[in-house]
GROMACS .gro file of C-alpha atoms in nm:
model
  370
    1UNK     CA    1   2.816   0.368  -0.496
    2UNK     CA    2   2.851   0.016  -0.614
    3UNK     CA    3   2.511  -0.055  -0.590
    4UNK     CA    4   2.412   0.261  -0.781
    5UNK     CA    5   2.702   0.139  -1.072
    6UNK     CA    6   2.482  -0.176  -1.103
    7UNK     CA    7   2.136  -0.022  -1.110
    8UNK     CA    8   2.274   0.199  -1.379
    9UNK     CA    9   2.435  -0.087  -1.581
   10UNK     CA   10   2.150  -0.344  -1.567
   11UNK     CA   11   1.911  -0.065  -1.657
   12UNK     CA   12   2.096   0.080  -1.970
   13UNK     CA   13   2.134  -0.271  -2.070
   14UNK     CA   14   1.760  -0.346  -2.080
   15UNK     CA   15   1.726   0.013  -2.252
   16UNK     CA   16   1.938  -0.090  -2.565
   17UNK     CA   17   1.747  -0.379  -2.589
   18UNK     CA   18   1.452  -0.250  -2.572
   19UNK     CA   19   1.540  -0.111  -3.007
   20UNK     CA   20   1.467  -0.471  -3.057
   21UNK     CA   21   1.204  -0.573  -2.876
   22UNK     CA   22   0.896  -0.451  -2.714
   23UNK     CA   23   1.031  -0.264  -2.388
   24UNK     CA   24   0.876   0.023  -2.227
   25UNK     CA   25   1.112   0.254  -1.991
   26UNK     CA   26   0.929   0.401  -1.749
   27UNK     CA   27   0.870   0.623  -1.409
   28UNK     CA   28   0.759   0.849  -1.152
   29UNK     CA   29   0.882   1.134  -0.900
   30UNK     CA   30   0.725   1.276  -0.658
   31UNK     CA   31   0.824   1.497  -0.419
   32UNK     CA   32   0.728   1.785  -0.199
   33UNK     CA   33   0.763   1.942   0.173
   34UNK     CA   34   0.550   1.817   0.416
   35UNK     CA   35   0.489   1.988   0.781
   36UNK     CA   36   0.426   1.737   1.101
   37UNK     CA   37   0.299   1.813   1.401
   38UNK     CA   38   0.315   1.509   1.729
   39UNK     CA   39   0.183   1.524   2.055
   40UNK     CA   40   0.188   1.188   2.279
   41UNK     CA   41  -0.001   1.315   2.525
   42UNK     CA   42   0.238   1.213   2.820
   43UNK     CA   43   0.353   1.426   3.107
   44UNK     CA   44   0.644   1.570   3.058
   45UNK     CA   45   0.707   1.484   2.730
   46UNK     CA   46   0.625   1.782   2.475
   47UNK     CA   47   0.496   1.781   2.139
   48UNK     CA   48   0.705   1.834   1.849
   49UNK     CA   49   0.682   2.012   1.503
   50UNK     CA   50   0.890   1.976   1.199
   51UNK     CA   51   0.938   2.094   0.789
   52UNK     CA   52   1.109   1.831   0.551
   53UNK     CA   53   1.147   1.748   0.252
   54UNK     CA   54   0.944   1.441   0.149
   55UNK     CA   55   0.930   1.178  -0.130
   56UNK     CA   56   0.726   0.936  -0.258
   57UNK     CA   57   0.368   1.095  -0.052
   58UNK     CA   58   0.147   1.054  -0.313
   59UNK     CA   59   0.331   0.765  -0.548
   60UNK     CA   60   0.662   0.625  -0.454
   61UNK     CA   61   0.916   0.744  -0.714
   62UNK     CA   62   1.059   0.456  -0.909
   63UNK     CA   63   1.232   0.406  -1.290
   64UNK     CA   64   1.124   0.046  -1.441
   65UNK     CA   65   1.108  -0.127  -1.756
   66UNK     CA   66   0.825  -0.364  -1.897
   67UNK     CA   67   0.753  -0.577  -2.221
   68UNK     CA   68   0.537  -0.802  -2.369
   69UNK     CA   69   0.618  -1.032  -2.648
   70UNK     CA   70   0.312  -1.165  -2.845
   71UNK     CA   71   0.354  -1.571  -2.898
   72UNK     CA   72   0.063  -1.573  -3.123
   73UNK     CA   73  -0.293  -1.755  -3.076
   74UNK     CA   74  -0.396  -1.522  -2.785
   75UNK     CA   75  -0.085  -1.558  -2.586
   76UNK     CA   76   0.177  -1.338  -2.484
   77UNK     CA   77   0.431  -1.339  -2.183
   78UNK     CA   78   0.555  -1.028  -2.040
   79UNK     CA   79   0.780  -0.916  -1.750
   80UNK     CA   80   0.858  -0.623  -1.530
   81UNK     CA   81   1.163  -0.500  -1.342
   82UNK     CA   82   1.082  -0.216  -1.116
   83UNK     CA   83   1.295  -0.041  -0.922
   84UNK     CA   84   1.233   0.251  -0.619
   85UNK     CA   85   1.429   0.520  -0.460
   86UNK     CA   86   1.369   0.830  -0.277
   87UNK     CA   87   1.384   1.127  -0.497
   88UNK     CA   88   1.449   1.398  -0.236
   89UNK     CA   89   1.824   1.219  -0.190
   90UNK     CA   90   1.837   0.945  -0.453
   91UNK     CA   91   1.921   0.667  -0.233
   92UNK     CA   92   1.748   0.353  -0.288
   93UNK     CA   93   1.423   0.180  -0.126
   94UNK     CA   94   1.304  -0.134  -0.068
   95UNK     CA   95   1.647  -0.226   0.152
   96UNK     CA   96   1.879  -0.152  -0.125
   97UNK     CA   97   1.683  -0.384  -0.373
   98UNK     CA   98   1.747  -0.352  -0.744
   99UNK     CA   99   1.420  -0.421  -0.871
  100UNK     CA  100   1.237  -0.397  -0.539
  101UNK     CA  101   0.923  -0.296  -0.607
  102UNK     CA  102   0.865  -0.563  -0.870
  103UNK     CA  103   1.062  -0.803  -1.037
  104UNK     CA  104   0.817  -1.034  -1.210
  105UNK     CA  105   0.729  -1.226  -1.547
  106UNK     CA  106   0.383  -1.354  -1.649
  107UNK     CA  107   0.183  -1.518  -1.889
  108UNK     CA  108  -0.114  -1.412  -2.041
  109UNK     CA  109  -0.376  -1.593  -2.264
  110UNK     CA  110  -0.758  -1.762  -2.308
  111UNK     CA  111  -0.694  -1.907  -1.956
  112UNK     CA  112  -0.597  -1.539  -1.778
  113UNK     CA  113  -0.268  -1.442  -1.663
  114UNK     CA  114  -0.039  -1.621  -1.387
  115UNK     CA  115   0.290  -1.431  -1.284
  116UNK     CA  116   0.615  -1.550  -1.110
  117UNK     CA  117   0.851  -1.367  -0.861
  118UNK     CA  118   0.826  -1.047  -0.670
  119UNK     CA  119   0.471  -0.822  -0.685
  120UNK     CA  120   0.252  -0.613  -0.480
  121UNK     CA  121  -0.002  -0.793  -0.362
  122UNK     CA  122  -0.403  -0.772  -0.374
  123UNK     CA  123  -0.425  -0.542  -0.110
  124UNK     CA  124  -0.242  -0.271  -0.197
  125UNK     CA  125  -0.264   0.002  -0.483
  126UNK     CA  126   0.038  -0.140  -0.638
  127UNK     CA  127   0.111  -0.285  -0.923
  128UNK     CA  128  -0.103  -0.428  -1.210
  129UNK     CA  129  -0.330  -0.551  -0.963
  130UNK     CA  130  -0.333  -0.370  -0.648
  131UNK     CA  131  -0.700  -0.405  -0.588
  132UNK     CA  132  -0.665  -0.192  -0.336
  133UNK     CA  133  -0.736   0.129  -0.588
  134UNK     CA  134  -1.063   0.076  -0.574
  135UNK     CA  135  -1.114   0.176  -0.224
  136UNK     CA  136  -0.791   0.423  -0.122
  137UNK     CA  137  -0.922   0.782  -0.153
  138UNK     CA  138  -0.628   0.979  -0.141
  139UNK     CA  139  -0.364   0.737  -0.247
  140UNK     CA  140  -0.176   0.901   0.043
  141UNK     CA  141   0.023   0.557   0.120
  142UNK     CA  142   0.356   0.703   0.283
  143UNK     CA  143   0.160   0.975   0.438
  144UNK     CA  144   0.175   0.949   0.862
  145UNK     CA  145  -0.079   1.147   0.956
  146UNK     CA  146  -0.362   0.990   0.755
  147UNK     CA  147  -0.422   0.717   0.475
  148UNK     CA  148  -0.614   0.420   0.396
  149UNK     CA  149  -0.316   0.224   0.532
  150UNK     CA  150  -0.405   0.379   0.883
  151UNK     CA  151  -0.751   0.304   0.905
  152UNK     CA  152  -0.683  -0.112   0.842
  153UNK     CA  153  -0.449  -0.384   0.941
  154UNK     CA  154  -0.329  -0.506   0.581
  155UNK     CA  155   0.035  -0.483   0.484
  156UNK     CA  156  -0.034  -0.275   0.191
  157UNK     CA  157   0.329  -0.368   0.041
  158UNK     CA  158   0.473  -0.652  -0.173
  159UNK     CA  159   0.575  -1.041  -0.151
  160UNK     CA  160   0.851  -1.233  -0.270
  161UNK     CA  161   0.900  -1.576  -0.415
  162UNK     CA  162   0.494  -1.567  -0.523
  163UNK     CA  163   0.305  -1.740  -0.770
  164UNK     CA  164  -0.018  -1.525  -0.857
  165UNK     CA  165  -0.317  -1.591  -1.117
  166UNK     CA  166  -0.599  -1.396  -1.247
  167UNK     CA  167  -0.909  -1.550  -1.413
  168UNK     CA  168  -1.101  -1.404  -1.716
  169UNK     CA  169  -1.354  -1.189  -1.688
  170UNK     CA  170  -1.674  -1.290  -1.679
  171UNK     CA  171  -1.961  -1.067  -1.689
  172UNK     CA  172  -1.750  -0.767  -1.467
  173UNK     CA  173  -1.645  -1.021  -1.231
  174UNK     CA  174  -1.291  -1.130  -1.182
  175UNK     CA  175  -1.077  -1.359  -0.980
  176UNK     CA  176  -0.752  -1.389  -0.803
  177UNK     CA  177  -0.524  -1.598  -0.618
  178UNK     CA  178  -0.143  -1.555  -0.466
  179UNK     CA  179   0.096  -1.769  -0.251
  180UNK     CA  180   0.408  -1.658  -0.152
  181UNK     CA  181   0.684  -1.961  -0.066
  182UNK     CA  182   0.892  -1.709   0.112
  183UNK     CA  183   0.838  -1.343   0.230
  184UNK     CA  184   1.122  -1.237   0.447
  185UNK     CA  185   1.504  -1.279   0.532
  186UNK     CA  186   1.476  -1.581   0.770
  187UNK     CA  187   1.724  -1.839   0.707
  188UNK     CA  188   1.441  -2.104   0.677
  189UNK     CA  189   1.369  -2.282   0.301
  190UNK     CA  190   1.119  -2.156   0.043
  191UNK     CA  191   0.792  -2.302   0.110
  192UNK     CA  192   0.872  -2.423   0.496
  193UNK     CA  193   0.768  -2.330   0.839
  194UNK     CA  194   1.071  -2.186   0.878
  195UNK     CA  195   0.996  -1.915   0.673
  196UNK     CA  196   0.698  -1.642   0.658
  197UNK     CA  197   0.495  -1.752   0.397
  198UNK     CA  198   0.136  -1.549   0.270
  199UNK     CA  199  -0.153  -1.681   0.060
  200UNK     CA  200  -0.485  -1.441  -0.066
  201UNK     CA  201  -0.769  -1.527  -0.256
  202UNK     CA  202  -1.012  -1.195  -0.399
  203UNK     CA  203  -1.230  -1.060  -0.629
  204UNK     CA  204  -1.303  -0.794  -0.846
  205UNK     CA  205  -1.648  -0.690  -1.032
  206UNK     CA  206  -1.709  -0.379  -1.229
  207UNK     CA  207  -2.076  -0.291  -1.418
  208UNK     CA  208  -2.072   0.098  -1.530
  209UNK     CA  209  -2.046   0.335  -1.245
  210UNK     CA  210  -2.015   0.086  -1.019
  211UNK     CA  211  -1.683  -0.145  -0.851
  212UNK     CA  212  -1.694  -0.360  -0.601
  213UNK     CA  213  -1.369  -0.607  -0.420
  214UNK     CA  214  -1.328  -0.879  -0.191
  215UNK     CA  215  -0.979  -0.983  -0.082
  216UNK     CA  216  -0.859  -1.166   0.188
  217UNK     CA  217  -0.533  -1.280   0.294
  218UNK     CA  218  -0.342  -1.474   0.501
  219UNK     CA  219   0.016  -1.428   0.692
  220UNK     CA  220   0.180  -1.747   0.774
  221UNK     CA  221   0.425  -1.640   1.044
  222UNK     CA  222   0.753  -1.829   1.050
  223UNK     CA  223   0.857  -2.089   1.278
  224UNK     CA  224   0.504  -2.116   1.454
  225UNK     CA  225   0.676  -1.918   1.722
  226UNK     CA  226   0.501  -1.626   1.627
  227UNK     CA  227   0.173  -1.490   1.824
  228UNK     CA  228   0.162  -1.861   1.953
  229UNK     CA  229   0.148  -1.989   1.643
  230UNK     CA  230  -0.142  -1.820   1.505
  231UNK     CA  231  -0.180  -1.670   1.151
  232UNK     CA  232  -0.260  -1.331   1.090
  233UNK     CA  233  -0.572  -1.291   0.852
  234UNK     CA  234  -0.750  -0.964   0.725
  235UNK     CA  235  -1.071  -0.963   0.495
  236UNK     CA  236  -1.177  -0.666   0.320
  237UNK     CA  237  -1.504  -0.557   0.164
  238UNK     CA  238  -1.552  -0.220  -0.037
  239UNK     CA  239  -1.612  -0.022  -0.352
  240UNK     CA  240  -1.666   0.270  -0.570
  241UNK     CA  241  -1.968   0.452  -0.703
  242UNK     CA  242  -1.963   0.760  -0.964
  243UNK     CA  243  -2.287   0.957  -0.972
  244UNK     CA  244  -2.413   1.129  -1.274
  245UNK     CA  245  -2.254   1.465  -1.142
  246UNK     CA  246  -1.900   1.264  -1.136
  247UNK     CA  247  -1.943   1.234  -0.748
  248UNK     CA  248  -1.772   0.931  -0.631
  249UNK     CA  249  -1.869   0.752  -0.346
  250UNK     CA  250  -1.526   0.494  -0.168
  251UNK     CA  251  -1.575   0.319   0.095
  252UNK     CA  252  -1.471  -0.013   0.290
  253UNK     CA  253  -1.478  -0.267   0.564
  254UNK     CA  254  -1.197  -0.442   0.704
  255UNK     CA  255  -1.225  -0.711   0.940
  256UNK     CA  256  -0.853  -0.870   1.085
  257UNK     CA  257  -0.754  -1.094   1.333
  258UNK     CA  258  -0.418  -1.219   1.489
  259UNK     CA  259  -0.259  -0.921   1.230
  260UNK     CA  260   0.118  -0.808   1.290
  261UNK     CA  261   0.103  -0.448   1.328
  262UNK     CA  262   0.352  -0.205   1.338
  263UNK     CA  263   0.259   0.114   1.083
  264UNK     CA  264   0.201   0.368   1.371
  265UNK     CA  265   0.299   0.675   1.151
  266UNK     CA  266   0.277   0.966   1.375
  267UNK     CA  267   0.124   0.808   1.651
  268UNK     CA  268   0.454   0.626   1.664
  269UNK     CA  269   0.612   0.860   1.952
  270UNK     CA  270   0.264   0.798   2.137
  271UNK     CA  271   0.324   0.369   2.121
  272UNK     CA  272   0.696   0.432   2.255
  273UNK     CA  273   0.596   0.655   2.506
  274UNK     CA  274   0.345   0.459   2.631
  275UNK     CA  275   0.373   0.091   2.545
  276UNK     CA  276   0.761   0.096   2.556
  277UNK     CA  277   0.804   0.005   2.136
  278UNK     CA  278   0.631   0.214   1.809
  279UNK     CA  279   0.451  -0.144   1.732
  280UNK     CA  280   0.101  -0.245   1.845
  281UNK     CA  281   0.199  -0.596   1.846
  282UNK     CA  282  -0.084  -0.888   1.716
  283UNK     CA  283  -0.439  -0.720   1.657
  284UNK     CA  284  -0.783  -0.823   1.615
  285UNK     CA  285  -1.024  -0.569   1.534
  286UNK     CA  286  -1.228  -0.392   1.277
  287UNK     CA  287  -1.144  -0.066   1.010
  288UNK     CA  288  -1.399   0.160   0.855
  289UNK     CA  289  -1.357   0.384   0.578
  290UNK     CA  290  -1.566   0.662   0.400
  291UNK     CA  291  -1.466   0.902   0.109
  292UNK     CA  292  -1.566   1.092  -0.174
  293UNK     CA  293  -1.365   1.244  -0.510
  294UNK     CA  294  -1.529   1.538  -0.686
  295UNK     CA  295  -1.386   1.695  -0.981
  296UNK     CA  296  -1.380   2.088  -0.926
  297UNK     CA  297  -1.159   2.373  -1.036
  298UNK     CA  298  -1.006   2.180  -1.324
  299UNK     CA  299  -0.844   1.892  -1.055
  300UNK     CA  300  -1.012   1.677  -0.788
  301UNK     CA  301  -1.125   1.730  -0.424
  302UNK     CA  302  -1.100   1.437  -0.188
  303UNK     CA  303  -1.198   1.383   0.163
  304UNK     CA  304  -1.206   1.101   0.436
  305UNK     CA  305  -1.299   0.995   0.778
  306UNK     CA  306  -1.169   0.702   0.915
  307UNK     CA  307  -1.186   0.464   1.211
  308UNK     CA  308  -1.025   0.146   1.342
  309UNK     CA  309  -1.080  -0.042   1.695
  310UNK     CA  310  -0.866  -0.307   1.769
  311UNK     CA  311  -0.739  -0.493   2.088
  312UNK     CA  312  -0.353  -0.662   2.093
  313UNK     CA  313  -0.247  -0.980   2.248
  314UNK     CA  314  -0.173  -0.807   2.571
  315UNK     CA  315  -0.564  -0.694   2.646
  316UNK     CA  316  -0.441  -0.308   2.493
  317UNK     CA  317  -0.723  -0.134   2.313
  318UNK     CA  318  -0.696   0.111   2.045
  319UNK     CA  319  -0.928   0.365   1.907
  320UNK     CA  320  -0.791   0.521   1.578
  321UNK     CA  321  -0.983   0.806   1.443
  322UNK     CA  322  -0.852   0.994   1.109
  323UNK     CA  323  -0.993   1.273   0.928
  324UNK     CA  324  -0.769   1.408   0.592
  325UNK     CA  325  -0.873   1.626   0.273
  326UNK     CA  326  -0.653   1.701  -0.042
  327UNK     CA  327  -0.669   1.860  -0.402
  328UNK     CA  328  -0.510   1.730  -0.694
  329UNK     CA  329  -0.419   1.920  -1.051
  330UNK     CA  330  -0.265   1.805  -1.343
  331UNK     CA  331  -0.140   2.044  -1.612
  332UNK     CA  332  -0.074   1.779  -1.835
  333UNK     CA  333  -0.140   1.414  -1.824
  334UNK     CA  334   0.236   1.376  -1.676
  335UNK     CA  335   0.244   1.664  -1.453
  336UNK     CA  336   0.064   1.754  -1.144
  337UNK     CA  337   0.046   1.885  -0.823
  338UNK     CA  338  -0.129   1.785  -0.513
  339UNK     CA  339  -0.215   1.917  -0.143
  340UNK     CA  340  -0.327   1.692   0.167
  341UNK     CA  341  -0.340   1.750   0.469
  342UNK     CA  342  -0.504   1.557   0.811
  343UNK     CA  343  -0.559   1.454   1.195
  344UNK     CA  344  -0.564   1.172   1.341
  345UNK     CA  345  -0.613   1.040   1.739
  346UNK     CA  346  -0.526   0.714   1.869
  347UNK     CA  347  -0.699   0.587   2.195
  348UNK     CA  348  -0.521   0.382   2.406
  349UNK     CA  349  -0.637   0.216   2.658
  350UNK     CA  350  -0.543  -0.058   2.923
  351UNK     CA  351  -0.553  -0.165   3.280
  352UNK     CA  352  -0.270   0.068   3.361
  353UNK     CA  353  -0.285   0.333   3.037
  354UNK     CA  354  -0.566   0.559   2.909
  355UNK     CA  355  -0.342   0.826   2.664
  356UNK     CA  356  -0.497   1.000   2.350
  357UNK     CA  357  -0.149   1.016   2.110
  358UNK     CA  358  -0.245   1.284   1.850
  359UNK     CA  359  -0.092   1.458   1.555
  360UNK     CA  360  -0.196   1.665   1.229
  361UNK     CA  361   0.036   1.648   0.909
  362UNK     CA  362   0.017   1.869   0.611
  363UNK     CA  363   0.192   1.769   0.292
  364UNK     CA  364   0.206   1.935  -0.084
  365UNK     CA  365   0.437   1.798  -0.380
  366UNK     CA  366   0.482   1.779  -0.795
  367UNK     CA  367   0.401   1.464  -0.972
  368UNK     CA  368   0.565   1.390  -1.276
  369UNK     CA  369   0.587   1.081  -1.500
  370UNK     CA  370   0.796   0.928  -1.787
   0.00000   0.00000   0.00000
């Protein structure tokens, strides 16, 4: 209750003074029923199927506020304070955060743009420069059944205490670079060993019909006590193409190595049952994506297919194979609605396991934004 008393106080704050100055109040909700169906294909052990209520499947509900102030001489600084919750129950995400999702201020001129604080980062479809759009098909990102999240290693989320900057653009083709001092509750400094700290360096280039990225990244795990000191790294290659008939063409590479893993989704039963914890552990491997949008019917078809192989520090292979469809329609350009729905099989095998954890997911939902 407290916490919700402060959210609501900070935020009508920012709202009055917003009449005198250039503040944008913002938001999203989203939020559906979604049917899940598990099998982790142990003896004994029997599948399970359950209806919910879901939030957040398509774009995580949230209520922000952004501005801009112009200093003249092509420069401007700007901020944003965004905050997420569920909107099936109204609680609050991101651990109770405030502004959790972002909480950032930038400046912008001649030179590009460097921001300050807490933001998604490259590799994700968050933000003002989740690059990460160019390459997700469904945007399905809290889905468990399928998703671009579950066909790669990345951490498709958010950092705090980061410095980021983006270049011009120069003939389609942009840079970007983000270090993070700090990304998690350990009691170490900003900026030491002691603390989990994350760098990433990647590109963007657009000509026409065409979009290409590059982003890599880098996970410095705290206290070098971590995967025996190693740090996790992904790279990630992909793009867009839209044919004449407004066919577009998504698809990506991913290549990661030493790579904390624990999004198991609904193969998550299948980990536990088998491995003992819903985590895969430290991962090297590859992830392959293919996917196509096609307007039709007034909205948008999509479809995927999906694969990732990957081994863990304890000689575990995994096979991951997803396959997911959905159908979006907006009935205004702040209101639609949206069906998905997928499989997906994970292949696990060791010297003492060789399980095929399985489960389908179907999810629909209204969209609105303000």
């Amino acid at each position: 209750m407290k916490k919700s008393l402060l959210t609501l106080a900070v935020l009508s704050g920012f709202a009055a003074a917003s009449m005198a100055a250039d503040v944008q109040v913002y938001g999203l909700i989203d939020t559906g029923l979604t049917y899940y169906h598990t099998d982790a294909d142990k003896a004994g052990v029997d599948s399970t199927d359950e209806l919910k209520m879901t939030t957040g499947q398509e774009f995580g509900p949230r209520f922000g506020l952004r501005g801009t102030e112009d200093l003249g001489n092509g420069y401007k600084v700007g901020f944003v304070l965004e905050n997420g919750f569920n909107s099936d129950d109204g609680q609050l995400t991101q651990s109770g955060k405030i502004f959790g999702r972002e909480s950032n201020v930038y400046v912008t001129g001649p030179f590009g743009e460097v921001r300050f604080g807490l933001m998604p980062v490259f590799g994700s479809t968050l933000g003002a420069n989740g690059l990460f759009r160019a390459i997700d098909v469904l945007y399905a990102n809290t889905t468990s059944a399928f998703g671009s999240g579950h066909a790669s290693a990345s951490k498709w989320t958010r950092v705090n205490n980061a410095i980021s900057y983006k270049t011009p653009t120069f003939a389609g083709l942009t840079g970007y670079a983000m270090y993070s001092m700090k990304n998690d509750s350990d009691d170490g400094a900003e900026n030491k060993t002691t603390s989990e700290r994350y760098a990433s360096l990647a590109a963007r280039y657009q000509n026409g019909a065409f979009e290409a990225i590059v982003v890599g990244d880098m996970t410095m795990y705290a206290g070098n006590d971590k995967n025996n000191g190693d740090d996790g790294m992904t790279w990630t290659v992909g793009g867009n193409y839209t044919f004449d008939n407004q066919l577009k063409v998504i698809a990506f590479v991913q290549w990661f190595k030493d790579q904390q893993l624990s999004r198991a989704g609904i193969i998550a039963d299948g980990l536990t049952q088998h491995l003992g914890a819903a985590t895969y552990g430290y991962v090297d491997g590859l992830g392959y994506s293919l996917g196509v949008n096609y307007p039709i019917g007034g909205g948008v078809a999509k479809a995927q297919v999906a694969y990732r192989d990957m081994e863990n520090q304890n000689d575990v292979d995994f096979k991951r194979l997803t396959l997911c469809a959905g159908y979006d329609y907006a009935f205004t350009k702040r209101t639609s609605v949206y069906l998905m729905g997928g499989w997906t099989q994970e292949k696990i095998e060791s010297a003492t396991i060789d399980a095929k954890p399985s489960g389908y997911e179907l999810t629909t939902g209204i969209l609105h934004r303000f």
